[in-house]
Each structure stands twice: as C-alpha cells, then as structure tokens.
C-alpha cells in the first residue's frame, strides 16, 4: 500500500492513460513509454495536438482568473489530471488570497502526486491562505463526489463554487449520460456559481485517427460538436464569447499559429438561480 492509500499495481502501465498522454504533450515528466508512444501517434493523427493541449491549459488559467475575479472563492476541479504548474490554486492565488480548491480525479497516479497539490501528507493542505484537498473518485458518480467528506471539508455548497470540467467530459460516452452528470453537479451549486468547461471536437478536421489512439487507452475519446457541447451549459448563462475554440476565448496574448485548427471548445457560464 502506498502512502496515499492505494496499491502500486492499481496504476496500469500497460495501456496509455489520458492524463499521462496529456502530461507528455504538455512537456511534463509523469508518464510512461506507453504514454509517450500514444502521444506521438496522436500528434501524427492530429498535428495540432501539442498546441491544442497548451491552448486548453491557457484557457483554463484565463477562465479561473475570470471567475475568481468575479468573486468566487471556491473551486471544484473534477478530472484535474497530473499537476502542472501553475496549478489551479496557484492561478487563483494570482487574483485572491483566500481560495479553497478541491481536486478530484479517478487516476491513482494523480493521487500519488497529491503532495504537489496539497503538501506531503496528501490530505487537506493550507498554504498561504489557500485550502486544498484531493479525492480519488470518478465523474460517473457525481453524487459520491458531492457527498465525499474530503470535498465537503473544503467546499461549502451553500456558497458560490466554480465547477471545472476541463478536457474530461469527452472521456464519457453517451451511454454514461454526461448531460445528467453535469446536471447533478449543477443542481448542487448555489446561485452565483460558475461552470468552466472544455471539450474536444472534430468540427475543424477529421480526427477519427486521434480518437482511434484513445480506443487503445484506458478511456476512449468521444468527440462532440459545438451544439452538443453547448447542451452541457443548460441551466447556466454563458458569458461572452460563449462556446469558442479555446485560443479565442478572451485571449490575453496573440493566439498561437494554427489556432484555427485546434479541436477544443471552451466556455464559461454562470448559474443565476
């Protein structure tokens, strides 16, 4: 049993994992040879993949700064992935000092790196006024996430929360009922809460080859159209510019070359009631 409460054999290194492929494409170090091979296959199938994941990460930072700037002080990040600096709480700290962040992921290796998010004990951490926690759980069971003591210790659902679903819903098939999952999470949020969401798409090029790479991984990728992605925002009010390719959602620097090819949509919305 590892220090974070799981066995080493729970980490499957025989198949690529989306979080580790993402880490590889971002230039991280927490991946295996099988993930690097899948990452290169992905780039061969979708040449914009590397700039796409970086643009998605930049979108997430801009969106977090926006919602914290609007007054939200609590963040529930589901599908957080492997720690990549600046992490969500580090980005939020740029705007306000009193931030509470609960990280959730279903990959044991993410939990293994909890120290990078929370401190050496991997439980609840308080640093520079920021309270953070991490939960090993699956988005497919949203009620378990909402009711988890490790989440409730950090998040007060009677107050506004920023719900982050960044590059995670496309790993749910339609059979998983992703719209119902988002609705369950939405209904638990207080008025004034926000949804930050990004999702892969094949709207700008045939990316069936990229999807095929993930069919050999621990989770398949389900590309959706803009119209399908907009439905995840039902019950929220989208803020300008609505659902857009991630480089063009309120850019603060010139979008990188080939941005029009990037197959990621992103959007931010507010729950008014």
Short mmCIF file of N, CA, C and O in Angstrom, two decimals, residues 146-206:
data_model
loop_
_atom_site.label_atom_id
_atom_site.label_comp_id
_atom_site.label_asym_id
_atom_site.label_seq_id
_atom_site.Cartn_x
_atom_site.Cartn_y
_atom_site.Cartn_z
N UNK A 146 -19.95 14.81 -4.64
CA UNK A 146 -20.59 15.90 -3.89
C UNK A 146 -20.70 15.59 -2.40
O UNK A 146 -20.63 16.50 -1.56
N UNK A 147 -20.89 14.31 -2.07
CA UNK A 147 -21.10 13.93 -0.67
C UNK A 147 -19.81 13.54 0.04
O UNK A 147 -19.83 13.29 1.25
N UNK A 148 -18.70 13.47 -0.68
CA UNK A 148 -17.45 12.98 -0.09
C UNK A 148 -16.96 13.92 1.02
O UNK A 148 -16.90 15.13 0.83
N UNK A 149 -16.59 13.38 2.17
CA UNK A 149 -16.08 14.22 3.26
C UNK A 149 -14.87 15.06 2.85
O UNK A 149 -14.74 16.21 3.31
N UNK A 150 -13.99 14.52 2.01
CA UNK A 150 -12.81 15.27 1.60
C UNK A 150 -13.17 16.48 0.75
O UNK A 150 -12.43 17.46 0.71
N UNK A 151 -14.31 16.40 0.04
CA UNK A 151 -14.80 17.56 -0.71
C UNK A 151 -15.52 18.51 0.23
O UNK A 151 -15.30 19.73 0.20
N UNK A 152 -16.38 17.97 1.07
CA UNK A 152 -17.16 18.82 1.98
C UNK A 152 -16.27 19.55 2.99
O UNK A 152 -16.64 20.61 3.50
N UNK A 153 -15.08 19.00 3.27
CA UNK A 153 -14.16 19.67 4.18
C UNK A 153 -13.58 20.94 3.57
O UNK A 153 -13.11 21.82 4.28
N UNK A 154 -13.65 21.04 2.24
CA UNK A 154 -13.08 22.19 1.53
C UNK A 154 -14.16 23.09 0.96
O UNK A 154 -14.04 24.32 1.00
N UNK A 155 -15.22 22.49 0.41
CA UNK A 155 -16.23 23.22 -0.34
C UNK A 155 -17.52 23.36 0.47
O UNK A 155 -18.06 22.38 0.98
N UNK A 156 -18.01 24.59 0.56
CA UNK A 156 -19.32 24.88 1.15
C UNK A 156 -20.29 25.13 0.01
O UNK A 156 -20.25 26.18 -0.65
N UNK A 157 -21.19 24.17 -0.24
CA UNK A 157 -22.08 24.27 -1.39
C UNK A 157 -23.21 25.27 -1.19
O UNK A 157 -24.00 25.49 -2.10
N UNK A 158 -23.26 25.89 -0.04
CA UNK A 158 -24.22 26.98 0.16
C UNK A 158 -23.69 28.30 -0.38
O UNK A 158 -24.42 29.29 -0.44
N UNK A 159 -22.41 28.30 -0.75
CA UNK A 159 -21.77 29.49 -1.31
C UNK A 159 -21.37 29.20 -2.76
O UNK A 159 -21.24 28.04 -3.16
N UNK A 160 -21.17 30.26 -3.59
CA UNK A 160 -20.81 30.03 -4.99
C UNK A 160 -19.53 29.20 -5.15
O UNK A 160 -18.58 29.34 -4.38
N UNK A 161 -19.57 28.34 -6.15
CA UNK A 161 -18.46 27.44 -6.46
C UNK A 161 -18.16 27.56 -7.95
O UNK A 161 -19.09 27.70 -8.76
N UNK A 162 -16.90 27.49 -8.31
CA UNK A 162 -16.53 27.35 -9.72
C UNK A 162 -16.30 25.86 -9.98
O UNK A 162 -15.41 25.25 -9.39
N UNK A 163 -17.13 25.27 -10.83
CA UNK A 163 -17.01 23.87 -11.20
C UNK A 163 -16.16 23.77 -12.46
O UNK A 163 -16.53 24.33 -13.50
N UNK A 164 -15.05 23.07 -12.38
CA UNK A 164 -14.15 22.91 -13.52
C UNK A 164 -14.31 21.50 -14.10
O UNK A 164 -14.12 20.51 -13.39
N UNK A 165 -14.66 21.45 -15.38
CA UNK A 165 -14.72 20.19 -16.13
C UNK A 165 -13.89 20.41 -17.39
O UNK A 165 -14.42 20.55 -18.49
N UNK A 166 -12.60 20.46 -17.22
CA UNK A 166 -11.69 20.81 -18.32
C UNK A 166 -11.16 19.54 -18.97
O UNK A 166 -10.49 18.73 -18.31
N UNK A 167 -11.49 19.35 -20.24
CA UNK A 167 -10.98 18.23 -21.03
C UNK A 167 -11.24 16.89 -20.35
O UNK A 167 -10.37 16.01 -20.33
N UNK A 168 -12.43 16.72 -19.79
CA UNK A 168 -12.74 15.46 -19.12
C UNK A 168 -14.03 14.83 -19.66
O UNK A 168 -14.12 13.60 -19.77
N UNK A 169 -15.03 15.65 -20.04
CA UNK A 169 -16.30 15.08 -20.47
C UNK A 169 -16.19 14.28 -21.76
O UNK A 169 -17.01 13.39 -22.01
N UNK A 170 -15.19 14.59 -22.58
CA UNK A 170 -15.07 13.81 -23.83
C UNK A 170 -14.57 12.38 -23.56
O UNK A 170 -14.51 11.57 -24.48
N UNK A 171 -14.24 12.07 -22.31
CA UNK A 171 -13.91 10.68 -21.97
C UNK A 171 -15.13 9.92 -21.43
O UNK A 171 -14.99 8.78 -20.98
N UNK A 172 -16.29 10.56 -21.48
CA UNK A 172 -17.53 9.89 -21.14
C UNK A 172 -18.31 9.62 -22.42
O UNK A 172 -18.51 10.52 -23.25
N UNK A 173 -18.76 8.39 -22.59
CA UNK A 173 -19.60 8.04 -23.73
C UNK A 173 -21.02 8.52 -23.48
O UNK A 173 -21.41 8.82 -22.34
N UNK A 174 -21.81 8.60 -24.54
CA UNK A 174 -23.21 8.99 -24.37
C UNK A 174 -23.93 8.04 -23.41
O UNK A 174 -24.83 8.46 -22.67
N UNK A 175 -23.51 6.77 -23.41
CA UNK A 175 -24.13 5.79 -22.52
C UNK A 175 -23.89 6.12 -21.04
O UNK A 175 -24.64 5.66 -20.17
N UNK A 176 -22.86 6.91 -20.77
CA UNK A 176 -22.59 7.33 -19.39
C UNK A 176 -23.50 8.46 -18.93
O UNK A 176 -23.45 8.87 -17.77
N UNK A 177 -24.30 8.99 -19.86
CA UNK A 177 -25.24 10.08 -19.59
C UNK A 177 -24.54 11.32 -19.05
O UNK A 177 -24.84 11.81 -17.95
N UNK A 178 -23.59 11.86 -19.82
CA UNK A 178 -22.81 13.00 -19.32
C UNK A 178 -23.66 14.24 -19.03
O UNK A 178 -23.34 14.98 -18.10
N UNK A 179 -24.73 14.46 -19.80
CA UNK A 179 -25.57 15.63 -19.51
C UNK A 179 -26.25 15.50 -18.16
O UNK A 179 -26.37 16.49 -17.42
N UNK A 180 -26.67 14.29 -17.81
CA UNK A 180 -27.28 14.08 -16.50
C UNK A 180 -26.25 14.28 -15.39
O UNK A 180 -26.57 14.80 -14.31
N UNK A 181 -25.03 13.86 -15.65
CA UNK A 181 -23.96 14.04 -14.67
C UNK A 181 -23.72 15.53 -14.41
O UNK A 181 -23.65 15.97 -13.25
N UNK A 182 -23.62 16.31 -15.49
CA UNK A 182 -23.40 17.75 -15.33
C UNK A 182 -24.60 18.38 -14.62
O UNK A 182 -24.44 19.26 -13.76
N UNK A 183 -25.81 17.93 -14.94
CA UNK A 183 -27.00 18.48 -14.31
C UNK A 183 -27.01 18.20 -12.81
O UNK A 183 -27.41 19.05 -12.00
N UNK A 184 -26.58 17.00 -12.41
CA UNK A 184 -26.50 16.67 -10.98
C UNK A 184 -25.53 17.61 -10.26
O UNK A 184 -25.83 18.13 -9.17
N UNK A 185 -24.39 17.85 -10.89
CA UNK A 185 -23.41 18.77 -10.30
C UNK A 185 -23.96 20.19 -10.27
O UNK A 185 -23.83 20.90 -9.26
N UNK A 186 -24.59 20.61 -11.36
CA UNK A 186 -25.17 21.96 -11.44
C UNK A 186 -26.19 22.19 -10.34
O UNK A 186 -26.19 23.24 -9.67
N UNK A 187 -27.06 21.21 -10.12
CA UNK A 187 -28.14 21.38 -9.15
C UNK A 187 -27.62 21.50 -7.72
O UNK A 187 -28.33 22.00 -6.84
N UNK A 188 -26.40 21.05 -7.49
CA UNK A 188 -25.81 21.15 -6.14
C UNK A 188 -25.16 22.51 -5.90
O UNK A 188 -24.78 22.80 -4.76
N UNK A 189 -25.05 23.32 -6.95
CA UNK A 189 -24.33 24.60 -6.85
C UNK A 189 -25.26 25.73 -6.46
O UNK A 189 -26.40 25.81 -6.91
N UNK A 190 -24.76 26.64 -5.65
CA UNK A 190 -25.51 27.82 -5.25
C UNK A 190 -25.56 28.84 -6.38
O UNK A 190 -24.69 28.84 -7.27
N UNK A 191 -26.56 29.72 -6.39
CA UNK A 191 -26.56 30.82 -7.36
C UNK A 191 -25.26 31.63 -7.25
O UNK A 191 -24.71 31.79 -6.17
N UNK A 192 -24.81 32.10 -8.41
CA UNK A 192 -23.52 32.80 -8.45
C UNK A 192 -22.37 31.89 -8.76
O UNK A 192 -21.23 32.35 -8.96
N UNK A 193 -22.63 30.56 -8.81
CA UNK A 193 -21.60 29.60 -9.17
C UNK A 193 -21.32 29.68 -10.67
O UNK A 193 -22.12 30.23 -11.45
N UNK A 194 -20.19 29.13 -11.07
CA UNK A 194 -19.79 29.13 -12.48
C UNK A 194 -19.41 27.73 -12.94
O UNK A 194 -18.95 26.91 -12.13
N UNK A 195 -19.59 27.47 -14.21
CA UNK A 195 -19.10 26.26 -14.87
C UNK A 195 -18.03 26.66 -15.86
O UNK A 195 -18.26 27.50 -16.73
N UNK A 196 -16.85 26.07 -15.72
CA UNK A 196 -15.77 26.20 -16.70
C UNK A 196 -15.62 24.84 -17.37
O UNK A 196 -15.37 23.84 -16.69
N UNK A 197 -15.78 24.80 -18.68
CA UNK A 197 -15.81 23.51 -19.38
C UNK A 197 -15.03 23.62 -20.68
O UNK A 197 -15.14 24.61 -21.40
N UNK A 198 -14.24 22.59 -20.98
CA UNK A 198 -13.64 22.47 -22.31
C UNK A 198 -13.80 21.04 -22.79
O UNK A 198 -13.91 20.11 -21.97
N UNK A 199 -13.83 20.87 -24.11
CA UNK A 199 -14.21 19.57 -24.68
C UNK A 199 -13.63 19.45 -26.08
O UNK A 199 -13.63 20.41 -26.86
N UNK A 200 -13.14 18.26 -26.41
CA UNK A 200 -12.58 18.01 -27.74
C UNK A 200 -13.68 17.89 -28.79
O UNK A 200 -14.80 17.45 -28.49
N UNK A 201 -13.34 18.27 -30.01
CA UNK A 201 -14.30 18.25 -31.11
C UNK A 201 -13.61 17.83 -32.40
O UNK A 201 -12.39 17.97 -32.54
N UNK A 202 -14.42 17.35 -33.32
CA UNK A 202 -13.93 17.08 -34.67
C UNK A 202 -14.50 18.04 -35.68
O UNK A 202 -14.50 17.77 -36.88
N UNK A 203 -14.97 19.20 -35.21
CA UNK A 203 -15.62 20.17 -36.09
C UNK A 203 -14.69 20.76 -37.13
O UNK A 203 -15.16 21.21 -38.18
N UNK A 204 -13.38 20.78 -36.86
CA UNK A 204 -12.48 21.53 -37.74
C UNK A 204 -11.61 20.64 -38.61
O UNK A 204 -10.91 21.13 -39.49
N UNK A 205 -11.66 19.35 -38.39
CA UNK A 205 -10.91 18.39 -39.21
C UNK A 205 -11.38 16.99 -38.83
O UNK A 205 -11.97 16.78 -37.76
N UNK A 206 -11.12 16.05 -39.72
CA UNK A 206 -11.42 14.65 -39.42
C UNK A 206 -10.41 14.16 -38.39
O UNK A 206 -9.23 14.04 -38.68
#
